[in-house]
Coordinates of C-alpha atoms in Angstrom, one line a residue:
Chain X
X1 CA 0.3 -0.2 -0.3
X2 CA 2.8 2.1 1.0
X3 CA 4.1 1.7 -2.4
X4 CA 1.1 2.9 -3.9
X5 CA 1.1 5.9 -2.4
X6 CA 4.4 6.8 -3.0
X7 CA 4.5 6.1 -6.8
X8 CA 1.3 8.6 -6.6
X9 CA 2.9 10.9 -5.0
X10 CA 5.7 10.9 -7.6
X11 CA 3.3 11.5 -10.3
X12 CA 1.6 14.4 -8.9
X13 CA 4.7 16.0 -8.2
X14 CA 5.5 14.9 -11.8
X15 CA 2.9 16.1 -13.5
X16 CA 2.5 19.5 -11.4
X17 CA 6.5 20.7 -11.7
X18 CA 5.9 20.6 -15.5
X19 CA 3.4 22.8 -15.1
X20 CA 5.4 26.3 -14.2
X21 CA 6.2 27.7 -17.2
X22 CA 4.7 31.1 -18.4
X23 CA 7.3 33.4 -19.5
X24 CA 7.6 37.1 -19.4
X25 CA 9.0 37.8 -23.0
X26 CA 11.0 40.5 -21.2
X27 CA 12.8 38.1 -19.1
X28 CA 15.8 35.8 -20.7
X29 CA 16.7 32.2 -19.5
X30 CA 20.1 31.2 -19.4
X31 CA 20.8 27.9 -18.4
X32 CA 24.0 27.0 -17.3
X33 CA 25.3 23.5 -17.2
X34 CA 29.0 23.2 -15.3
X35 CA 30.8 20.1 -15.5
X36 CA 32.6 20.7 -12.3
X37 CA 33.6 22.9 -9.6
X38 CA 36.7 24.9 -10.8
X39 CA 38.4 28.3 -11.1
X40 CA 38.7 28.9 -15.0
X41 CA 35.3 28.1 -15.1
X42 CA 34.2 30.4 -12.4
X43 CA 36.5 33.5 -13.9
X44 CA 34.7 32.2 -17.8
X45 CA 31.4 32.9 -16.0
X46 CA 31.7 35.8 -14.4
X47 CA 33.4 37.5 -18.1
X48 CA 29.9 36.0 -19.2
X49 CA 27.7 37.6 -16.6
X50 CA 29.7 40.4 -17.0
X51 CA 28.7 41.1 -20.7
X52 CA 25.2 40.3 -20.5
X53 CA 24.7 42.5 -17.6
X54 CA 25.8 45.3 -19.7
X55 CA 23.8 44.0 -22.7
X56 CA 20.3 43.7 -20.2
X57 CA 20.7 47.2 -19.4
X58 CA 20.7 48.4 -22.8
X59 CA 18.4 46.4 -23.9
X60 CA 16.0 46.6 -21.0
X61 CA 15.8 43.0 -20.3
X62 CA 15.9 40.7 -17.3
X63 CA 18.6 38.0 -17.5
X64 CA 17.7 34.8 -15.3
X65 CA 20.8 32.1 -14.5
X66 CA 19.7 28.9 -13.9
X67 CA 23.8 27.2 -12.8
X68 CA 24.2 23.6 -12.0
X69 CA 27.0 22.2 -11.5
X70 CA 27.2 18.4 -12.3
X71 CA 30.1 17.3 -10.3
X72 CA 32.1 15.6 -12.4
X73 CA 29.5 13.0 -12.5
X74 CA 28.1 12.1 -16.4
X75 CA 24.9 10.8 -15.7
X76 CA 24.2 14.2 -13.6
X77 CA 25.3 16.3 -16.8
X78 CA 22.9 14.4 -18.7
X79 CA 19.5 14.7 -16.3
X80 CA 20.6 18.2 -15.8
X81 CA 20.9 18.9 -19.8
X82 CA 17.3 17.3 -19.9
X83 CA 16.1 19.3 -17.4
X84 CA 17.0 22.6 -18.1
X85 CA 15.9 21.6 -21.7
X86 CA 12.4 21.0 -20.9
X87 CA 12.7 24.6 -19.2
X88 CA 12.8 26.4 -22.6
X89 CA 15.2 28.3 -22.2
X90 CA 16.9 30.9 -24.5
X91 CA 20.0 29.8 -24.2
X92 CA 22.0 26.6 -23.0
X93 CA 25.5 27.5 -22.1
X94 CA 27.5 24.1 -21.4
X95 CA 31.1 24.5 -19.8
X96 CA 33.4 21.9 -20.1
X97 CA 33.0 18.8 -22.7
X98 CA 31.0 16.5 -21.2
X99 CA 28.2 18.8 -19.8
X100 CA 28.3 20.3 -23.7
X101 CA 27.9 16.6 -24.9
X102 CA 25.0 16.1 -22.4
X103 CA 23.7 19.9 -23.8
X104 CA 23.8 18.4 -27.7
X105 CA 21.8 15.4 -27.0
X106 CA 19.3 17.3 -25.1
X107 CA 18.1 19.6 -27.6
X108 CA 18.3 20.6 -30.9
X109 CA 16.1 24.0 -31.2
X110 CA 17.7 25.4 -28.2
X111 CA 21.0 27.5 -29.1
X112 CA 23.8 25.9 -27.4
X113 CA 27.1 28.2 -26.8
X114 CA 29.7 26.5 -25.2
X115 CA 32.6 27.7 -23.2
X116 CA 36.6 26.8 -22.4
X117 CA 36.5 23.4 -24.3
X118 CA 39.8 22.8 -25.8
X119 CA 38.8 20.7 -28.6
X120 CA 35.3 20.9 -30.0
X121 CA 35.7 19.5 -33.2
X122 CA 37.0 16.2 -31.8
X123 CA 34.3 16.1 -29.0
X124 CA 32.0 16.0 -31.8
X125 CA 30.4 19.4 -31.1
X126 CA 30.6 21.2 -34.0
X127 CA 31.7 20.2 -37.4
X128 CA 34.4 22.7 -37.9
X129 CA 35.5 26.1 -36.1
X130 CA 34.4 28.4 -38.5
X131 CA 30.7 26.7 -39.5
X132 CA 30.2 24.9 -36.1
X133 CA 26.4 23.7 -38.0
X134 CA 23.7 22.6 -36.1
X135 CA 22.2 25.0 -32.8
X136 CA 25.6 24.9 -31.5
X137 CA 28.7 27.2 -30.9
X138 CA 30.9 28.5 -28.4
X139 CA 34.7 29.0 -26.8
X140 CA 37.5 26.8 -27.2
X141 CA 40.6 27.7 -24.4
X142 CA 43.4 26.2 -26.4
X143 CA 46.4 27.4 -24.4
X144 CA 49.1 29.5 -26.0
X145 CA 51.3 26.8 -26.1
X146 CA 53.6 28.0 -28.3
X147 CA 54.2 31.5 -26.5
X148 CA 54.8 29.5 -23.4
X149 CA 57.3 27.5 -24.5
X150 CA 59.0 30.2 -26.7
X151 CA 59.1 31.8 -23.1
X152 CA 60.7 28.9 -21.4
X153 CA 63.7 28.7 -24.2
X154 CA 64.2 32.5 -24.0
X155 CA 64.7 32.1 -19.5
X156 CA 66.7 28.5 -19.9
X157 CA 68.7 28.7 -23.8
X158 CA 70.4 25.2 -22.5
X159 CA 67.4 23.6 -21.2
X160 CA 66.8 20.0 -23.1
X161 CA 64.2 17.6 -21.5
X162 CA 61.2 19.0 -20.2
X163 CA 58.8 16.5 -17.8
X164 CA 55.3 16.5 -17.9
X165 CA 53.3 15.2 -15.7
X166 CA 49.5 14.4 -16.9
X167 CA 46.3 12.7 -16.3
X168 CA 45.6 10.6 -19.5
X169 CA 42.1 10.2 -18.9
X170 CA 41.4 14.0 -19.4
X171 CA 39.9 14.7 -22.6
X172 CA 41.4 18.2 -22.6
X173 CA 44.9 16.9 -21.7
X174 CA 45.1 14.5 -24.8
X175 CA 44.3 17.6 -26.9
X176 CA 46.7 19.5 -25.1
X177 CA 49.7 16.9 -25.0
X178 CA 49.5 16.4 -29.2
X179 CA 49.9 20.4 -29.1
X180 CA 52.5 20.6 -26.6
X181 CA 55.1 17.8 -28.6
X182 CA 54.5 20.0 -31.8
X183 CA 55.1 22.9 -30.1
X184 CA 58.4 21.5 -27.7
X185 CA 59.6 20.2 -31.1
X186 CA 60.0 23.4 -32.6
X187 CA 61.6 25.3 -30.0
X188 CA 64.5 21.8 -29.2
X189 CA 62.8 20.7 -26.5
X190 CA 62.2 16.7 -25.5
X191 CA 58.9 15.8 -23.8
X192 CA 58.9 13.3 -20.7
X193 CA 55.7 12.2 -19.4
X194 CA 54.7 11.0 -16.1
X195 CA 51.0 9.8 -15.8
X196 CA 48.6 10.2 -12.9
X197 CA 45.2 9.1 -12.6
X198 CA 44.7 11.0 -9.3
X199 CA 46.0 14.3 -7.5
X200 CA 47.1 11.8 -5.1
X201 CA 49.9 10.3 -7.2
X202 CA 51.4 13.7 -8.5
X203 CA 53.6 13.5 -5.9
X204 CA 55.3 10.4 -6.8
X205 CA 54.9 10.9 -10.3
X206 CA 56.7 14.1 -9.9
X207 CA 59.5 12.2 -8.1
X208 CA 60.0 10.2 -10.5
X209 CA 61.6 12.9 -12.9
X210 CA 63.7 14.0 -11.2
X211 CA 67.3 13.7 -12.6
X212 CA 65.4 12.6 -15.7
X213 CA 64.7 16.5 -16.8
X214 CA 65.9 20.0 -16.6
X215 CA 62.4 21.7 -16.4
X216 CA 59.3 20.8 -14.9
X217 CA 55.9 21.7 -16.8
X218 CA 51.8 21.3 -15.7
X219 CA 49.6 21.1 -19.2
X220 CA 46.2 22.0 -18.8
X221 CA 45.1 19.5 -17.1
X222 CA 42.0 19.4 -14.1
X223 CA 44.0 16.5 -12.0
X224 CA 47.2 17.9 -12.0
X225 CA 46.1 21.5 -11.5
X226 CA 44.2 20.6 -8.8
X227 CA 47.1 19.2 -7.1
X228 CA 49.5 21.4 -8.1
X229 CA 51.0 22.3 -4.6
X230 CA 52.8 18.5 -4.8
X231 CA 53.9 19.3 -7.8
X232 CA 55.2 22.7 -6.8
X233 CA 56.7 21.1 -3.5
X234 CA 58.7 18.9 -5.4
X235 CA 60.2 21.4 -8.2
X236 CA 61.2 23.5 -5.2
X237 CA 63.1 20.7 -2.8
X238 CA 64.8 19.5 -6.1
X239 CA 65.3 23.0 -7.4
X240 CA 64.0 22.0 -10.8
X241 CA 61.6 25.3 -12.0
X242 CA 58.6 24.9 -12.6
X243 CA 56.4 26.5 -15.6
X244 CA 52.5 26.3 -16.0
X245 CA 50.0 27.2 -18.5
X246 CA 47.6 29.3 -16.9
X247 CA 47.1 32.1 -14.2
X248 CA 45.6 30.6 -11.2
X249 CA 48.7 27.9 -11.4
X250 CA 51.3 31.0 -11.4
X251 CA 49.5 32.2 -7.6
X252 CA 50.0 28.7 -6.5
X253 CA 53.7 28.6 -7.4
X254 CA 54.2 28.2 -10.5
X255 CA 57.5 30.2 -12.2
X256 CA 55.7 32.0 -15.5
X257 CA 53.6 31.6 -18.3
X258 CA 51.4 33.0 -21.2
X259 CA 48.1 31.9 -19.9
X260 CA 44.4 32.4 -21.4
X261 CA 42.4 35.0 -19.8
X262 CA 39.6 33.1 -18.7
X263 CA 37.8 36.4 -17.7
X264 CA 38.0 37.7 -21.4
X265 CA 37.0 33.9 -22.6
X266 CA 34.2 34.4 -20.7
X267 CA 33.8 37.4 -22.2
X268 CA 34.1 36.1 -25.7
X269 CA 31.4 33.6 -24.5
X270 CA 29.1 36.0 -23.5
X271 CA 29.3 38.1 -26.7
X272 CA 28.5 34.8 -28.7
X273 CA 25.4 34.8 -26.5
X274 CA 24.2 38.4 -27.2
X275 CA 24.9 37.7 -31.1
X276 CA 22.3 35.0 -30.7
X277 CA 20.5 36.6 -28.6
X278 CA 20.4 39.6 -31.6
X279 CA 18.9 36.9 -33.7
X280 CA 22.3 35.2 -35.4
X281 CA 22.0 31.2 -35.7
X282 CA 24.6 29.4 -33.7
X283 CA 25.1 27.6 -37.0
X284 CA 26.8 30.6 -38.3
X285 CA 29.1 32.2 -35.8
X286 CA 32.5 30.9 -35.8
X287 CA 34.2 29.0 -32.5
X288 CA 36.5 31.9 -30.9
X289 CA 39.4 30.5 -29.9
X290 CA 40.3 32.8 -27.1
X291 CA 44.5 32.6 -26.9
X292 CA 45.4 36.0 -26.6
X293 CA 47.6 35.1 -24.0
X294 CA 49.1 37.2 -21.2
X295 CA 52.3 37.5 -19.4
X296 CA 51.8 36.6 -15.6
X297 CA 54.8 36.2 -13.0
X298 CA 55.2 34.7 -9.7
X299 CA 58.0 37.3 -8.4
X300 CA 58.7 34.7 -5.2
X301 CA 59.0 31.6 -7.6
X302 CA 61.4 33.9 -9.8
X303 CA 63.6 34.7 -6.0
X304 CA 63.3 31.6 -5.6
X305 CA 65.2 29.8 -8.5
X306 CA 67.3 33.3 -9.3
X307 CA 65.6 34.0 -12.5
X308 CA 65.3 37.2 -14.6
X309 CA 62.5 37.7 -17.3
X310 CA 64.2 38.9 -20.3
X311 CA 64.1 42.2 -21.7
X312 CA 62.5 41.5 -25.0
X313 CA 59.1 40.4 -22.7
X314 CA 58.9 43.2 -20.1
X315 CA 59.3 45.9 -23.5
X316 CA 56.7 44.1 -24.8
X317 CA 53.4 46.0 -25.6
X318 CA 51.3 42.5 -24.7
X319 CA 50.6 43.8 -21.3
X320 CA 52.7 44.5 -18.1
X321 CA 53.5 41.5 -16.5
X322 CA 51.5 41.1 -13.1
X323 CA 53.9 40.6 -10.5
X324 CA 52.6 38.6 -8.0
X325 CA 52.9 38.2 -4.5
Chain D
X1 CA 5.3 14.8 -18.8
X2 CA 8.1 15.2 -20.5
X3 CA 9.7 15.2 -17.3
X4 CA 7.8 12.0 -16.2
X5 CA 8.8 10.5 -19.8
X6 CA 12.6 11.3 -19.5
X7 CA 12.7 10.1 -15.7
X8 CA 11.2 6.8 -16.7
X9 CA 13.6 6.5 -19.8
X10 CA 16.9 7.0 -17.8
X11 CA 15.6 5.3 -14.8
X12 CA 15.2 2.3 -17.0
X13 CA 18.5 2.7 -18.8
X14 CA 20.3 2.9 -15.8
X15 CA 18.4 -0.1 -14.4
X16 CA 20.3 -2.8 -16.3
X17 CA 23.3 -2.1 -14.2
X18 CA 21.1 -2.5 -11.6
X19 CA 20.2 -6.0 -12.6
X20 CA 23.7 -6.8 -12.8
X21 CA 24.3 -5.6 -9.5
X22 CA 21.2 -7.3 -8.2
X23 CA 22.5 -10.9 -9.8
X24 CA 26.3 -10.3 -8.2
X25 CA 25.2 -9.0 -4.9
X26 CA 21.7 -10.6 -4.1
X27 CA 21.2 -13.5 -6.1
X28 CA 25.3 -14.9 -6.0
X29 CA 26.2 -13.3 -3.0
X30 CA 29.7 -11.8 -4.4
X31 CA 29.8 -8.3 -2.9
X32 CA 31.2 -7.8 -7.2
X33 CA 32.9 -3.9 -7.3
X34 CA 33.8 -4.7 -10.9
X35 CA 30.6 -3.0 -12.9
X36 CA 32.1 0.7 -12.0
X37 CA 34.6 -1.2 -14.5
X38 CA 32.9 -3.2 -16.7
X39 CA 30.6 -0.7 -17.6
X40 CA 33.0 1.5 -18.5
X41 CA 35.1 -0.8 -20.6
X42 CA 32.0 -2.4 -22.4
X43 CA 31.1 1.1 -23.6
X44 CA 34.6 1.8 -24.8
X45 CA 34.8 -1.2 -26.9
X46 CA 31.2 -0.7 -27.6
X47 CA 32.2 2.5 -29.0
X48 CA 35.0 1.6 -30.8
X49 CA 33.3 -1.6 -32.6
X50 CA 30.8 0.6 -34.0
X51 CA 32.6 2.9 -35.1
X52 CA 34.6 0.7 -36.8
X53 CA 31.8 -1.7 -37.9
X54 CA 29.0 0.6 -38.1
X55 CA 27.3 -2.5 -36.6
X56 CA 24.7 -1.7 -33.7
X57 CA 24.4 -5.4 -33.0
X58 CA 28.3 -6.4 -33.0
X59 CA 28.6 -3.0 -30.5
X60 CA 26.5 -5.1 -27.9
X61 CA 27.5 -7.8 -28.2
X62 CA 30.9 -7.1 -28.0
X63 CA 30.5 -5.3 -25.1
X64 CA 28.5 -7.9 -23.2
X65 CA 31.5 -10.2 -23.9
X66 CA 34.0 -7.9 -22.6
X67 CA 32.4 -7.1 -19.7
X68 CA 32.0 -11.0 -19.0
X69 CA 35.5 -11.3 -19.4
X70 CA 36.7 -9.4 -17.0
X71 CA 34.2 -10.6 -14.8
X72 CA 35.3 -14.0 -15.1
X73 CA 38.6 -12.5 -14.3
X74 CA 37.4 -11.6 -11.3
X75 CA 36.2 -14.5 -10.4
X76 CA 39.5 -16.3 -10.9
X77 CA 41.6 -13.8 -9.1
X78 CA 39.2 -14.7 -5.9
X79 CA 39.3 -18.6 -7.0
X80 CA 42.9 -19.3 -7.6
X81 CA 44.4 -16.6 -5.4
X82 CA 42.3 -16.5 -2.6
X83 CA 42.0 -12.4 -2.7
X84 CA 39.2 -11.6 -0.8
X85 CA 35.7 -11.1 -3.0
X86 CA 35.9 -7.0 -2.6
X87 CA 39.4 -6.8 -3.4
X88 CA 39.4 -8.8 -6.4
X89 CA 36.6 -6.8 -7.5
X90 CA 38.4 -3.2 -6.8
X91 CA 41.7 -4.5 -8.3
X92 CA 39.9 -5.4 -11.5
X93 CA 37.7 -2.5 -11.6
X94 CA 41.0 0.0 -11.5
X95 CA 42.9 -2.1 -13.7
X96 CA 39.6 -1.3 -16.5
X97 CA 40.4 1.7 -16.2
X98 CA 43.7 1.6 -17.8
X99 CA 42.2 -1.0 -20.6
X100 CA 39.5 1.8 -21.3
X101 CA 42.0 4.5 -22.2
X102 CA 43.7 2.1 -24.1
X103 CA 41.0 1.1 -25.8
X104 CA 39.3 4.1 -26.9
X105 CA 42.9 5.6 -27.4
X106 CA 41.5 9.1 -25.8
X107 CA 39.3 9.6 -23.1
X108 CA 36.0 11.0 -24.4
X109 CA 34.1 9.8 -27.8
X110 CA 31.3 11.4 -29.5
X111 CA 28.9 8.9 -30.6
X112 CA 26.2 11.7 -31.5
X113 CA 27.1 11.0 -35.3
X114 CA 27.0 6.9 -35.1
X115 CA 24.1 4.8 -35.4
X116 CA 22.3 4.1 -32.6
X117 CA 19.3 1.6 -31.2
X118 CA 17.3 5.3 -29.8
X119 CA 15.8 7.4 -31.8
X120 CA 18.0 10.3 -32.3
X121 CA 15.9 13.0 -33.3
X122 CA 14.3 15.1 -30.6
X123 CA 11.1 15.0 -31.9
X124 CA 8.2 14.3 -28.8
X125 CA 7.0 11.1 -30.4
X126 CA 10.7 9.6 -30.2
X127 CA 11.1 10.4 -26.5
X128 CA 8.3 7.4 -26.0
X129 CA 9.5 5.6 -28.4
X130 CA 12.9 5.3 -26.8
X131 CA 11.0 5.0 -23.5
X132 CA 9.2 2.0 -25.2
X133 CA 12.6 0.4 -26.8
X134 CA 14.0 1.0 -23.2
X135 CA 10.8 -1.1 -21.8
X136 CA 11.3 -3.9 -23.9
X137 CA 15.1 -4.0 -23.5
X138 CA 14.8 -4.2 -19.9
X139 CA 11.5 -6.6 -20.3
X140 CA 13.8 -9.1 -22.6
X141 CA 17.0 -9.1 -20.2
X142 CA 14.6 -9.4 -17.1
X143 CA 12.8 -12.5 -18.4
X144 CA 15.9 -14.0 -19.5
X145 CA 17.8 -13.2 -16.1
X146 CA 14.4 -15.0 -14.4
X147 CA 14.0 -18.1 -16.9
X148 CA 17.9 -18.3 -16.1
X149 CA 17.4 -18.4 -12.8
X150 CA 14.7 -21.5 -12.8
X151 CA 17.2 -23.5 -14.7
X152 CA 19.4 -26.0 -13.2
X153 CA 22.4 -23.9 -13.2
X154 CA 20.4 -20.6 -12.0
X155 CA 19.0 -22.5 -8.8
X156 CA 23.1 -23.6 -7.9
X157 CA 23.9 -20.0 -8.2
X158 CA 20.8 -19.5 -6.1
X159 CA 21.8 -22.0 -3.5
X160 CA 25.5 -20.8 -3.1
X161 CA 24.2 -17.1 -2.8
X162 CA 21.9 -18.4 -0.3
X163 CA 24.6 -20.2 1.8
X164 CA 28.4 -21.4 0.6
X165 CA 28.3 -23.6 3.4
X166 CA 25.5 -25.5 2.7
X167 CA 26.6 -25.1 -1.1
X168 CA 29.9 -27.2 -0.5
X169 CA 27.8 -29.6 1.6
X170 CA 25.8 -30.1 -1.8
X171 CA 29.0 -30.6 -3.1
X172 CA 28.2 -27.7 -6.0
X173 CA 31.5 -26.7 -7.9
X174 CA 31.9 -23.2 -6.3
X175 CA 34.9 -22.3 -8.5
X176 CA 32.8 -23.1 -11.2
X177 CA 29.3 -21.4 -10.2
X178 CA 31.6 -18.0 -9.6
X179 CA 32.7 -17.3 -13.1
X180 CA 29.7 -18.4 -14.5
X181 CA 28.0 -15.9 -12.0
X182 CA 30.0 -13.0 -12.9
X183 CA 30.3 -13.4 -16.1
X184 CA 26.8 -13.0 -16.4
X185 CA 26.5 -10.0 -13.6
X186 CA 29.1 -8.4 -15.6
X187 CA 28.5 -8.9 -19.2
X188 CA 25.1 -7.5 -18.3
X189 CA 27.0 -4.6 -16.6
X190 CA 29.4 -3.9 -20.3
X191 CA 25.7 -4.2 -22.2
X192 CA 25.0 -1.9 -20.0
X193 CA 27.6 0.5 -20.7
X194 CA 27.4 0.7 -24.5
X195 CA 23.8 1.4 -24.0
X196 CA 24.0 4.3 -21.7
X197 CA 26.7 5.7 -23.8
X198 CA 24.3 5.8 -26.8
X199 CA 21.8 7.1 -24.7
X200 CA 23.8 10.0 -23.6
X201 CA 25.0 10.5 -26.9
X202 CA 29.1 9.7 -25.9
X203 CA 31.6 7.5 -23.8
X204 CA 33.4 9.7 -21.1
X205 CA 36.4 7.7 -19.0
X206 CA 34.9 8.7 -15.6
X207 CA 31.3 7.2 -16.7
X208 CA 31.3 4.4 -14.4
X209 CA 33.0 5.7 -10.8
X210 CA 30.4 5.6 -8.0
X211 CA 27.7 3.8 -10.7
X212 CA 27.6 0.4 -8.4
X213 CA 27.1 2.4 -5.1
X214 CA 24.3 4.2 -7.0
X215 CA 22.9 0.5 -8.2
X216 CA 23.0 -0.3 -4.7
X217 CA 21.3 2.3 -3.0
X218 CA 18.5 1.7 -5.7
X219 CA 18.4 -1.8 -4.6
X220 CA 17.7 -1.3 -1.1
X221 CA 15.0 1.3 -2.1
X222 CA 13.5 -1.3 -4.3
X223 CA 13.5 -3.6 -1.4
X224 CA 12.1 -1.8 0.7
X225 CA 9.2 -1.2 -1.2
X226 CA 8.5 -3.8 -3.0
X227 CA 9.7 -6.8 -0.2
X228 CA 10.6 -9.1 -2.5
X229 CA 10.2 -12.8 -1.2
X230 CA 10.9 -14.4 -4.5
X231 CA 13.4 -14.4 -7.4
X232 CA 10.4 -12.4 -9.7
X233 CA 10.2 -9.5 -6.8
X234 CA 14.0 -9.5 -6.1
X235 CA 14.6 -8.8 -9.9
X236 CA 12.5 -6.4 -10.0
X237 CA 13.2 -4.6 -7.2
X238 CA 16.3 -3.4 -8.8
X239 CA 14.2 -2.1 -11.5
X240 CA 12.1 0.1 -9.4
X241 CA 14.4 1.1 -6.8
X242 CA 16.6 2.3 -10.0
X243 CA 13.7 4.1 -11.7
X244 CA 12.8 5.9 -8.5
X245 CA 16.2 6.7 -7.4
X246 CA 16.9 8.8 -11.4
X247 CA 13.4 10.2 -10.5
X248 CA 13.9 11.8 -7.1
X249 CA 17.5 13.1 -8.9
X250 CA 15.0 14.7 -11.6
X251 CA 12.3 16.2 -9.8
X252 CA 14.6 17.7 -7.0
X253 CA 16.8 19.3 -9.6
X254 CA 13.3 20.4 -11.3
X255 CA 12.3 21.7 -7.8
X256 CA 15.6 23.7 -8.0
X257 CA 17.8 21.8 -5.7
X258 CA 20.9 22.7 -6.5
X259 CA 23.2 19.9 -8.0
X260 CA 25.8 21.0 -5.3
X261 CA 23.7 19.3 -2.6
X262 CA 22.3 16.7 -4.8
X263 CA 24.7 13.8 -3.3
X264 CA 23.8 14.4 -0.1
X265 CA 19.9 14.2 -1.1
X266 CA 20.2 11.1 -2.2
X267 CA 22.2 9.6 0.6
X268 CA 19.7 11.0 2.9
X269 CA 16.9 9.8 0.7
X270 CA 18.4 6.6 1.0
X271 CA 18.8 6.5 4.8
X272 CA 14.9 7.8 5.0
X273 CA 14.1 4.5 3.1
X274 CA 16.2 2.7 5.9
X275 CA 14.7 4.6 8.6
X276 CA 11.2 3.7 7.8
X277 CA 11.8 0.4 7.2
X278 CA 13.3 -0.1 10.7
X279 CA 10.4 2.0 12.5
X280 CA 8.0 -0.1 10.2
X281 CA 10.0 -3.3 11.4
X282 CA 10.4 -3.0 15.4
X283 CA 6.5 -2.0 15.5
X284 CA 5.7 -4.9 13.8
X285 CA 8.1 -7.1 16.0
X286 CA 6.4 -4.9 19.0
X287 CA 3.2 -5.9 18.3
X288 CA 3.6 -9.5 17.3
X289 CA 5.8 -9.7 20.9
X290 CA 8.4 -11.8 19.2
X291 CA 11.5 -10.2 20.7
X292 CA 14.0 -8.7 19.0
X293 CA 14.8 -9.9 15.8
X294 CA 17.6 -9.0 13.9
X295 CA 16.8 -7.9 10.5

């Protein structure tokens, strides 16, 4: 009997929860499907909000966000995407690859904008970067590895081997490593890999690289970035300089980088959303690759390793280096 | 209505896994954690097969075979090396992460443009067709399992699950039964893997993680609701439990619960079910003055 009541109760909730739609035309609903809590994704989101709040003021619209984080759970990302599609929002914003794929599977009519995805073509999201096709477009966060490795070469003209700790289980990492190997060849580095599958393995993986390389590098890998402190520790104790690829990691103890500015990337993403809200079709909006890097250095680390940044970087008009405490 | 259809569909899709777990945990009495890995490896092998041969049938078959194969390995680790049941499962499950990465050659494969067993257009009717497909699949698997458990070998498996000592006394070949049982349950997990992957449109290396626990929670919920006293209801409990579990997630999200709090909500739900069951049982025993039966 109890079972029967329970199922009835479930049904009632279903029916009622399906009923609340009535939407004010002035109100714009944007759903956000974020795969995991991550500082870079948060910065992206901040950038999006900045652009959109300005747009909404100018156009006297009211923007409502429905932000859900999938806690790195694929089945949850699917559920969230479906739920959000049912609310019939104006735009679905998806941050990180599995979330974008889940959104893609949830609707073919509602415009989807993805943010911070390293390789949208390989993830099956778009047909090509220039002509995405379908109902989807967005921004890619391919890191400017070229500039990053040029920087390392300029600081260490004699370095030969770069040790990289990475988690081969991440979609982004694979795309990055391909690019890293390509770029490192250009600057005459040899890459030595140490794989991990969780943050707890980073310490030993980094230690296994000691003696085999002159320089450490942390790629665009969420596992490694989450446990970067262990990498920093190994780097300091063995006096091997650690270069990183994003701003947040410089704050955590990496030496310097040309990083993707995720806030800027978020603004680019926001601009795409505005274009769609203004009536453009996602299929015709090219994917924006946000690799306008800016130089960020960690002064502490520079002192520790006794490194000076070559003059050409300080004089260049890209952007003044932000000196971190 | 949409929500109901979707929640039912995803619940049924995932209940394939619940059946696999009912089979190993409840029927065979083998607390097998391998499905976390076999589900993933099934999905990856299935996806690769699908992309190479363009045949859905081959994908489903290969996923099941690979799952069964690794189930057998877990059983052999336990049988031959006398590694405990839990640990054998954990070892194989952990290993399968690397195996799946190797198989896929990458950590994420998109299946959005591949053939599928599901209707992939987005019309309302195809949502309903998908629900029907899910019901057909689960019914077939359900009755196959049910019939299997009625056969001679099925009875032996159940005897082993009831008591290993009795099974020994009956002179059953326990090692062989473990191999058969885990092959079936993990074959099912592999099949579940590719079916889930086709449903969500991609395979990701993180897709198996934690699913055994979710499966267990749903079985507990299902058992409390159905109070199974035979094999039919025991299998059904897995399916019902998973549907309820997924529905609750759907409703919670729909009602605006932040997904950050979802895990605690589902755990609370499970505890709540167990709690209600406890109270009910203790009342019963008090009423009947049977004394404190330990359940």
